mmCIF file of C-alpha atoms in Angstrom:
data_model
loop_
_atom_site.group_PDB
_atom_site.id
_atom_site.type_symbol
_atom_site.label_atom_id
_atom_site.label_comp_id
_atom_site.label_asym_id
_atom_site.label_seq_id
_atom_site.Cartn_x
_atom_site.Cartn_y
_atom_site.Cartn_z
ATOM 1 C CA UNK A 265 88.756 120.991 127.528
ATOM 2 C CA UNK A 266 85.978 121.009 124.913
ATOM 3 C CA UNK A 267 85.774 118.774 121.860
ATOM 4 C CA UNK A 268 87.098 121.585 119.705
ATOM 5 C CA UNK A 269 90.500 121.418 121.344
ATOM 6 C CA UNK A 270 92.579 119.718 118.684
ATOM 7 C CA UNK A 271 95.876 119.776 120.568
ATOM 8 C CA UNK A 272 94.683 116.841 122.667
ATOM 9 C CA UNK A 273 95.087 114.619 119.590
ATOM 10 C CA UNK A 274 98.698 115.784 119.393
ATOM 11 C CA UNK A 275 99.067 114.690 123.021
ATOM 12 C CA UNK A 276 97.563 111.267 122.235
ATOM 13 C CA UNK A 277 99.891 110.847 119.266
ATOM 14 C CA UNK A 278 102.946 111.742 121.327
ATOM 15 C CA UNK A 279 101.926 109.416 124.178
ATOM 16 C CA UNK A 280 101.365 106.595 121.670
ATOM 17 C CA UNK A 281 104.839 107.221 120.233
ATOM 18 C CA UNK A 282 106.302 107.232 123.768
ATOM 19 C CA UNK A 283 104.627 103.868 124.409
ATOM 20 C CA UNK A 284 105.966 102.449 121.142
ATOM 21 C CA UNK A 285 109.506 103.633 121.956
ATOM 22 C CA UNK A 286 109.154 102.226 125.474
ATOM 23 C CA UNK A 287 108.178 98.798 124.144
ATOM 24 C CA UNK A 288 111.029 98.914 121.639
ATOM 25 C CA UNK A 289 113.511 99.706 124.445
ATOM 26 C CA UNK A 290 112.218 96.731 126.452
ATOM 27 C CA UNK A 291 112.320 94.359 123.480
ATOM 28 C CA UNK A 292 115.704 95.311 121.998
ATOM 29 C CA UNK A 293 118.908 93.591 123.090
ATOM 30 C CA UNK A 294 121.367 95.818 121.210
ATOM 31 C CA UNK A 295 122.568 98.378 123.763
ATOM 32 C CA UNK A 296 123.578 100.963 121.150
ATOM 33 C CA UNK A 297 120.018 100.985 119.794
ATOM 34 C CA UNK A 298 118.651 101.165 123.354
ATOM 35 C CA UNK A 299 120.799 104.213 124.170
ATOM 36 C CA UNK A 300 119.666 105.945 120.978
ATOM 37 C CA UNK A 301 116.025 105.125 121.707
ATOM 38 C CA UNK A 302 116.259 106.561 125.235
ATOM 39 C CA UNK A 303 117.414 109.778 123.548
ATOM 40 C CA UNK A 304 114.397 109.565 121.224
ATOM 41 C CA UNK A 305 112.188 108.969 124.273
ATOM 42 C CA UNK A 306 113.518 112.130 125.948
ATOM 43 C CA UNK A 307 113.006 114.164 122.794
ATOM 44 C CA UNK A 308 109.407 112.917 122.461
ATOM 45 C CA UNK A 309 108.725 113.765 126.112
ATOM 46 C CA UNK A 310 110.172 117.222 125.503
ATOM 47 C CA UNK A 311 107.778 117.664 122.557
ATOM 48 C CA UNK A 312 104.932 116.546 124.776
ATOM 49 C CA UNK A 313 105.934 119.047 127.513
ATOM 50 C CA UNK A 314 105.846 121.820 124.896
ATOM 51 C CA UNK A 315 102.331 120.726 123.989
ATOM 52 C CA UNK A 316 101.448 120.957 127.727
ATOM 53 C CA UNK A 317 102.838 124.562 127.816
ATOM 54 C CA UNK A 318 105.715 123.574 130.114
ATOM 55 C CA UNK A 319 108.396 125.025 127.849
ATOM 56 C CA UNK A 320 111.070 125.425 130.534
ATOM 57 C CA UNK A 321 110.726 121.776 131.545
ATOM 58 C CA UNK A 322 110.737 120.745 127.881
ATOM 59 C CA UNK A 323 113.921 122.718 127.303
ATOM 60 C CA UNK A 324 115.656 121.017 130.217
ATOM 61 C CA UNK A 325 114.430 117.593 129.122
ATOM 62 C CA UNK A 326 115.708 118.135 125.573
ATOM 63 C CA UNK A 327 119.105 119.443 126.716
ATOM 64 C CA UNK A 328 119.741 117.051 129.600
ATOM 65 C CA UNK A 329 117.710 113.967 128.673
ATOM 66 C CA UNK A 330 118.304 113.856 124.949
ATOM 67 C CA UNK A 331 121.702 115.569 124.959
ATOM 68 C CA UNK A 332 124.014 114.939 127.901
ATOM 69 C CA UNK A 333 122.492 111.666 129.163
ATOM 70 C CA UNK A 334 122.707 110.052 125.745
ATOM 71 C CA UNK A 335 126.379 110.976 125.487
ATOM 72 C CA UNK A 336 127.131 109.692 129.013
ATOM 73 C CA UNK A 337 125.174 106.481 128.324
ATOM 74 C CA UNK A 338 127.221 106.019 125.135
ATOM 75 C CA UNK A 339 130.375 106.437 127.201
ATOM 76 C CA UNK A 340 129.124 103.866 129.699
ATOM 77 C CA UNK A 341 128.179 101.516 126.845
ATOM 78 C CA UNK A 342 131.730 101.618 125.465
ATOM 79 C CA UNK A 343 132.910 100.139 128.788
ATOM 80 C CA UNK A 344 130.588 97.139 128.570
ATOM 81 C CA UNK A 345 129.226 94.664 126.022
ATOM 82 C CA UNK A 346 127.196 95.711 122.972
ATOM 83 C CA UNK A 347 124.476 93.122 123.438
ATOM 84 C CA UNK A 348 122.472 92.361 126.568
ATOM 85 C CA UNK A 349 121.498 88.789 127.401
ATOM 86 C CA UNK A 350 117.794 88.025 127.543
ATOM 87 C CA UNK A 351 116.588 87.594 131.129
ATOM 88 C CA UNK A 352 115.082 84.279 132.204
ATOM 89 C CA UNK A 353 111.365 83.491 132.103
ATOM 90 C CA UNK A 354 110.944 83.657 135.888
ATOM 91 C CA UNK A 355 112.071 87.272 135.945
ATOM 92 C CA UNK A 356 109.566 88.066 133.177
ATOM 93 C CA UNK A 357 106.718 86.828 135.350
ATOM 94 C CA UNK A 358 107.924 88.690 138.449
ATOM 95 C CA UNK A 359 108.267 91.923 136.441
ATOM 96 C CA UNK A 360 104.803 91.412 134.919
ATOM 97 C CA UNK A 361 103.325 91.011 138.405
ATOM 98 C CA UNK A 362 104.964 94.224 139.687
ATOM 99 C CA UNK A 363 103.917 96.184 136.586
ATOM 100 C CA UNK A 364 100.318 94.919 136.807
ATOM 101 C CA UNK A 365 99.934 95.828 140.481
ATOM 102 C CA UNK A 366 101.545 99.247 140.048
ATOM 103 C CA UNK A 367 99.486 99.928 136.920
ATOM 104 C CA UNK A 368 96.237 99.011 138.671
ATOM 105 C CA UNK A 369 97.155 101.310 141.567
ATOM 106 C CA UNK A 370 97.782 104.162 139.108
ATOM 107 C CA UNK A 371 94.462 103.615 137.326
ATOM 108 C CA UNK A 372 92.761 103.509 140.743
ATOM 109 C CA UNK A 373 94.276 106.945 141.509
ATOM 110 C CA UNK A 374 93.222 108.615 138.236
ATOM 111 C CA UNK A 375 89.757 109.806 139.446
ATOM 112 C CA UNK A 376 91.433 111.687 142.316
ATOM 113 C CA UNK A 377 93.630 113.696 139.952
ATOM 114 C CA UNK A 378 92.676 117.329 139.243
ATOM 115 C CA UNK A 379 91.363 118.088 135.762
ATOM 116 C CA UNK A 380 94.118 119.033 133.290
ATOM 117 C CA UNK A 381 94.736 122.782 133.440
ATOM 118 C CA UNK A 382 92.476 123.294 136.490
ATOM 119 C CA UNK A 383 93.229 126.623 138.171
ATOM 120 C CA UNK A 384 92.539 125.213 141.645
ATOM 121 C CA UNK A 385 94.749 122.132 141.308
ATOM 122 C CA UNK A 386 97.146 121.641 144.242
ATOM 123 C CA UNK A 387 100.118 122.583 142.052
ATOM 124 C CA UNK A 388 98.644 126.046 141.416
ATOM 125 C CA UNK A 389 96.775 126.587 144.638
ATOM 126 C CA UNK A 390 99.227 127.621 147.329
ATOM 127 C CA UNK A 391 101.928 130.089 146.228
ATOM 128 C CA UNK A 392 101.527 129.754 142.441
ATOM 129 C CA UNK A 393 98.862 132.458 142.081
ATOM 130 C CA UNK A 394 100.765 134.800 144.339
ATOM 131 C CA UNK A 395 103.967 134.424 142.280
ATOM 132 C CA UNK A 396 102.005 135.141 139.089
ATOM 133 C CA UNK A 397 100.439 138.251 140.618
ATOM 134 C CA UNK A 398 103.567 139.615 142.295
ATOM 135 C CA UNK A 399 106.239 139.006 139.629
ATOM 136 C CA UNK A 400 105.248 141.944 137.326
ATOM 137 C CA UNK A 401 105.377 144.356 140.284
ATOM 138 C CA UNK A 402 108.248 142.990 142.351
ATOM 139 C CA UNK A 403 110.695 141.571 139.783
ATOM 140 C CA UNK A 404 109.504 143.110 136.495
ATOM 141 C CA UNK A 405 110.721 140.360 134.184
ATOM 142 C CA UNK A 406 108.372 138.602 131.755
ATOM 143 C CA UNK A 407 109.354 134.990 132.530
ATOM 144 C CA UNK A 408 107.763 134.053 135.853
ATOM 145 C CA UNK A 409 109.647 130.732 135.879
ATOM 146 C CA UNK A 410 112.973 132.577 135.959
ATOM 147 C CA UNK A 411 111.677 134.966 138.627
ATOM 148 C CA UNK A 412 110.632 132.072 140.865
ATOM 149 C CA UNK A 413 113.798 130.084 140.192
ATOM 150 C CA UNK A 414 116.372 132.837 140.597
ATOM 151 C CA UNK A 415 114.710 135.315 142.947
ATOM 152 C CA UNK A 416 111.816 133.986 145.031
ATOM 153 C CA UNK A 417 113.457 130.585 145.324
ATOM 154 C CA UNK A 418 117.039 131.805 144.969
ATOM 155 C CA UNK A 419 118.034 129.973 148.115
ATOM 156 C CA UNK A 420 116.789 126.620 146.725
ATOM 157 C CA UNK A 421 118.529 127.237 143.402
ATOM 158 C CA UNK A 422 121.738 127.916 145.317
ATOM 159 C CA UNK A 423 121.250 124.496 146.905
ATOM 160 C CA UNK A 424 120.783 122.952 143.450
ATOM 161 C CA UNK A 425 124.020 124.490 142.198
ATOM 162 C CA UNK A 426 125.828 123.128 145.256
ATOM 163 C CA UNK A 427 124.329 119.685 144.540
ATOM 164 C CA UNK A 428 125.613 119.811 140.939
ATOM 165 C CA UNK A 429 129.028 120.914 142.188
ATOM 166 C CA UNK A 430 129.022 118.036 144.688
ATOM 167 C CA UNK A 431 128.206 115.574 141.898
ATOM 168 C CA UNK A 432 131.279 116.696 139.961
ATOM 169 C CA UNK A 433 133.352 116.602 143.150
ATOM 170 C CA UNK A 434 132.314 113.010 143.783
ATOM 171 C CA UNK A 435 133.053 111.911 140.219
ATOM 172 C CA UNK A 436 136.447 113.662 140.223
ATOM 173 C CA UNK A 437 137.410 112.179 143.589
ATOM 174 C CA UNK A 438 136.377 108.677 142.486
ATOM 175 C CA UNK A 439 137.671 108.679 138.892
ATOM 176 C CA UNK A 440 139.990 111.682 138.582
ATOM 177 C CA UNK A 441 140.588 113.133 135.131
ATOM 178 C CA UNK A 442 143.794 115.120 135.301
ATOM 179 C CA UNK A 443 146.224 112.269 134.818
ATOM 180 C CA UNK A 444 144.268 109.058 135.336
ATOM 181 C CA UNK A 445 143.149 108.563 131.747
ATOM 182 C CA UNK A 446 146.551 109.242 130.233
ATOM 183 C CA UNK A 447 148.297 106.951 132.688
ATOM 184 C CA UNK A 448 145.801 104.178 131.989
ATOM 185 C CA UNK A 449 146.386 104.410 128.271
ATOM 186 C CA UNK A 450 150.148 104.300 128.750
ATOM 187 C CA UNK A 451 149.739 101.168 130.877
ATOM 188 C CA UNK A 452 147.818 99.475 128.108
ATOM 189 C CA UNK A 453 150.412 100.314 125.482
ATOM 190 C CA UNK B 5 140.820 110.886 111.715
ATOM 191 C CA UNK B 6 140.764 111.590 107.958
ATOM 192 C CA UNK B 7 137.853 109.231 107.073
ATOM 193 C CA UNK B 8 135.360 111.371 109.009
ATOM 194 C CA UNK B 9 135.726 114.445 106.816
ATOM 195 C CA UNK B 10 131.954 115.093 106.558
ATOM 196 C CA UNK B 11 131.501 114.774 110.327
ATOM 197 C CA UNK B 12 134.439 117.089 110.940
ATOM 198 C CA UNK B 13 133.307 119.781 108.503
ATOM 199 C CA UNK B 14 129.684 119.704 109.659
ATOM 200 C CA UNK B 15 130.598 119.755 113.352
ATOM 201 C CA UNK B 16 133.027 122.641 112.781
ATOM 202 C CA UNK B 17 130.127 124.569 111.270
ATOM 203 C CA UNK B 18 127.704 123.558 114.008
ATOM 204 C CA UNK B 19 129.802 124.060 117.148
ATOM 205 C CA UNK B 20 129.922 127.899 116.991
ATOM 206 C CA UNK B 21 126.179 128.000 116.386
ATOM 207 C CA UNK B 22 125.518 125.672 119.328
ATOM 208 C CA UNK B 23 127.597 127.921 121.591
ATOM 209 C CA UNK B 24 125.862 131.082 120.380
ATOM 210 C CA UNK B 25 122.474 129.436 120.909
ATOM 211 C CA UNK B 26 123.622 128.537 124.435
ATOM 212 C CA UNK B 27 124.441 132.169 125.195
ATOM 213 C CA UNK B 28 121.114 133.242 123.686
ATOM 214 C CA UNK B 29 119.327 130.811 126.034
ATOM 215 C CA UNK B 30 121.370 132.169 128.937
ATOM 216 C CA UNK B 31 120.764 135.870 128.394
ATOM 217 C CA UNK B 32 117.221 135.517 127.085
ATOM 218 C CA UNK B 33 116.199 133.556 130.170
ATOM 219 C CA UNK B 34 114.440 136.578 131.672
ATOM 220 C CA UNK B 35 112.120 136.842 128.668
ATOM 221 C CA UNK B 36 111.608 133.305 127.398
ATOM 222 C CA UNK B 37 112.254 129.737 128.426
ATOM 223 C CA UNK B 38 115.790 128.981 129.433
ATOM 224 C CA UNK B 39 118.392 129.999 131.954
ATOM 225 C CA UNK B 40 121.703 128.968 133.401
ATOM 226 C CA UNK B 41 121.005 125.253 133.696
ATOM 227 C CA UNK B 42 119.859 124.745 130.118
ATOM 228 C CA UNK B 43 122.441 127.099 128.607
ATOM 229 C CA UNK B 44 125.219 125.410 130.553
ATOM 230 C CA UNK B 45 124.239 122.000 129.240
ATOM 231 C CA UNK B 46 124.006 123.294 125.653
ATOM 232 C CA UNK B 47 127.454 124.898 125.768
ATOM 233 C CA UNK B 48 128.929 121.795 127.405
ATOM 234 C CA UNK B 49 127.399 119.706 124.607
ATOM 235 C CA UNK B 50 129.281 121.836 122.058
ATOM 236 C CA UNK B 51 132.599 120.963 123.736
ATOM 237 C CA UNK B 52 131.598 117.298 124.069
ATOM 238 C CA UNK B 53 130.716 117.194 120.352
ATOM 239 C CA UNK B 54 134.172 118.602 119.654
ATOM 240 C CA UNK B 55 135.698 115.902 121.863
ATOM 241 C CA UNK B 56 133.736 113.132 120.111
ATOM 242 C CA UNK B 57 134.795 114.251 116.630
ATOM 243 C CA UNK B 58 138.356 115.497 117.178
ATOM 244 C CA UNK B 59 139.356 113.386 120.171
ATOM 245 C CA UNK B 60 139.375 113.974 123.896
ATOM 246 C CA UNK B 61 142.958 115.273 123.897
ATOM 247 C CA UNK B 62 142.130 118.078 121.457
ATOM 248 C CA UNK B 63 139.149 119.039 123.605
ATOM 249 C CA UNK B 64 141.359 119.117 126.690
ATOM 250 C CA UNK B 65 143.639 121.532 124.824
ATOM 251 C CA UNK B 66 140.673 123.800 124.066
ATOM 252 C CA UNK B 67 139.113 123.576 127.542
ATOM 253 C CA UNK B 68 141.815 122.382 129.957
ATOM 254 C CA UNK B 69 140.764 120.167 132.894
ATOM 255 C CA UNK B 70 142.211 122.767 135.246
ATOM 256 C CA UNK B 71 139.787 125.401 133.945
ATOM 257 C CA UNK B 72 136.946 122.925 134.411
ATOM 258 C CA UNK B 73 137.987 122.244 138.016
ATOM 259 C CA UNK B 74 138.245 125.915 138.913
ATOM 260 C CA UNK B 75 135.080 126.771 136.995
ATOM 261 C CA UNK B 76 132.866 124.320 138.850
ATOM 262 C CA UNK B 77 133.833 125.965 142.138
ATOM 263 C CA UNK B 78 133.847 129.519 140.748
ATOM 264 C CA UNK B 79 130.176 129.373 139.731
ATOM 265 C CA UNK B 80 129.059 128.286 143.193
ATOM 266 C CA UNK B 81 131.258 130.964 144.757
ATOM 267 C CA UNK B 82 129.842 133.659 142.433
ATOM 268 C CA UNK B 83 126.312 132.662 143.480
ATOM 269 C CA UNK B 84 127.274 132.757 147.142
ATOM 270 C CA UNK B 85 129.094 136.063 146.649
ATOM 271 C CA UNK B 86 125.906 137.635 145.265
ATOM 272 C CA UNK B 87 124.116 136.403 148.375
ATOM 273 C CA UNK B 88 126.766 137.891 150.657
ATOM 274 C CA UNK B 89 126.721 141.150 148.674
ATOM 275 C CA UNK B 90 122.986 141.499 149.343
ATOM 276 C CA UNK B 91 123.793 141.369 153.052
ATOM 277 C CA UNK B 92 126.345 144.195 152.999
ATOM 278 C CA UNK B 93 125.166 146.491 150.174
ATOM 279 C CA UNK B 94 123.884 149.855 151.414
ATOM 280 C CA UNK B 95 120.683 150.028 149.322
ATOM 281 C CA UNK B 96 118.722 147.434 151.285
ATOM 282 C CA UNK B 97 115.499 148.403 152.987
ATOM 283 C CA UNK B 98 114.783 147.618 156.619
ATOM 284 C CA UNK B 99 114.884 143.858 156.080
ATOM 285 C CA UNK B 100 118.313 142.533 155.062
ATOM 286 C CA UNK B 101 117.970 139.068 153.510
ATOM 287 C CA UNK B 102 120.402 136.627 151.922
ATOM 288 C CA UNK B 103 119.860 136.695 148.110
ATOM 289 C CA UNK B 104 117.326 139.556 148.293
ATOM 290 C CA UNK B 105 118.567 141.289 145.149
ATOM 291 C CA UNK B 106 116.750 144.567 145.763
ATOM 292 C CA UNK B 107 119.746 145.478 147.896
ATOM 293 C CA UNK B 108 122.064 145.425 144.874
ATOM 294 C CA UNK B 109 120.914 148.667 143.207
ATOM 295 C CA UNK B 110 119.413 151.921 144.479
ATOM 296 C CA UNK B 111 116.796 152.092 141.670
ATOM 297 C CA UNK B 112 113.958 150.398 143.566
ATOM 298 C CA UNK B 113 111.172 151.680 141.313
ATOM 299 C CA UNK B 114 112.391 149.630 138.334
ATOM 300 C CA UNK B 115 113.776 146.775 140.413
ATOM 301 C CA UNK B 116 117.168 147.050 138.734
ATOM 302 C CA UNK B 117 118.675 145.171 141.677
ATOM 303 C CA UNK B 118 116.507 142.161 140.903
ATOM 304 C CA UNK B 119 117.665 142.208 137.270
ATOM 305 C CA UNK B 120 121.347 142.434 138.224
ATOM 306 C CA UNK B 121 120.936 139.730 140.856
ATOM 307 C CA UNK B 122 119.196 137.300 138.496
ATOM 308 C CA UNK B 123 121.796 137.983 135.786
ATOM 309 C CA UNK B 124 124.675 137.301 138.194
ATOM 310 C CA UNK B 125 123.305 134.168 139.846
ATOM 311 C CA UNK B 126 122.351 132.760 136.419
ATOM 312 C CA UNK B 127 125.942 133.420 135.345
ATOM 313 C CA UNK B 128 127.120 131.474 138.377
ATOM 314 C CA UNK B 129 124.772 128.617 137.491
ATOM 315 C CA UNK B 130 126.036 128.713 133.875
ATOM 316 C CA UNK B 131 129.719 128.503 134.872
ATOM 317 C CA UNK B 132 129.115 125.659 137.307
ATOM 318 C CA UNK B 133 126.899 123.637 134.961
ATOM 319 C CA UNK B 134 129.312 123.893 131.985
ATOM 320 C CA UNK B 135 132.256 122.930 134.182
ATOM 321 C CA UNK B 136 130.488 120.087 135.989
ATOM 322 C CA UNK B 137 129.150 118.520 132.778
ATOM 323 C CA UNK B 138 132.632 118.691 131.240
ATOM 324 C CA UNK B 139 134.231 117.361 134.432
ATOM 325 C CA UNK B 140 131.951 114.327 134.425
ATOM 326 C CA UNK B 141 132.507 113.819 130.695
ATOM 327 C CA UNK B 142 136.307 114.124 131.021
ATOM 328 C CA UNK B 143 136.308 111.750 133.978
ATOM 329 C CA UNK B 144 134.344 109.092 132.083
ATOM 330 C CA UNK B 145 135.848 109.655 128.644
ATOM 331 C CA UNK B 146 139.367 109.406 130.055
ATOM 332 C CA UNK B 147 138.618 105.790 130.985
ATOM 333 C CA UNK B 148 136.965 104.807 127.707
ATOM 334 C CA UNK B 149 139.033 103.924 124.655
ATOM 335 C CA UNK B 150 138.313 106.144 121.645
ATOM 336 C CA UNK B 151 135.368 105.006 119.546
ATOM 337 C CA UNK B 152 136.684 102.500 116.985
ATOM 338 C CA UNK B 153 136.245 103.468 113.341
ATOM 339 C CA UNK B 154 133.920 100.589 112.454
ATOM 340 C CA UNK B 155 131.352 101.778 114.988
ATOM 341 C CA UNK B 156 130.781 105.192 113.437
#
């Protein structure tokens, strides 16, 4: 990362915007604005992931974080009040203490982190290189992420799909959507 | 519903494009970013947008809850079926492995089996993700009163 690399300033800008949105979320008491700002936060993180060349992660963050979660949070918000009450002063101090300790621990850990983009970082070191080398010969598709996800790690992805299916199963068993909503509305009328 | 004419017209224009973009993400996943998970969420968002603008009952007419229920299981079963097919297909080498797609097609030199396998399991992921997202949305939205007009 030499001084000529201008994209790092884009990263700084995006992180500063993330911080600003984070502070706004903490300060605001209007839940509608908070839900919208969490969507903005996800979209900014997605932009930042693009800048870090993690386009697949960025795509997922934009679709799930900024899309579906915002809608589900809006649905949850309609069930509750529009304004949140301000927490008491004692809880402020306790939260400040936790944040300070955790923040100091994170800063303490920074020197141990691998340099950004290092080829020998633990994330790349073990099977990463081998996937990159073998995908053109063994799978012959350009996107290595898809090759790892669907082929090399097909078994894990199968597990993920089962997890998603189980999530829906749990929600349907708890809430039910075939008749429950209609019956509830009739009760109210 | 008549006051929201701009929302209704714009969303009617946007929904087909959102769905087409979802399918692009799905079938372009081998070449660029994307795949079943992202495409499924995008297509589900198109239906949810429809439900937000035209009402949950209209959306349930377009995509019935029964389809959603069956779909969320069908995707998982399609994925598992591809895995079982790799165990019984005749083109496998010496090692027979669950979800080893080379067994799906005799053309080993171009790895056509891998391409078919990835296409099919991504399709399974797509079906499950669309259905699950809609199932969760239907389950929650069925309990929430429609958004009052003054909050638009």
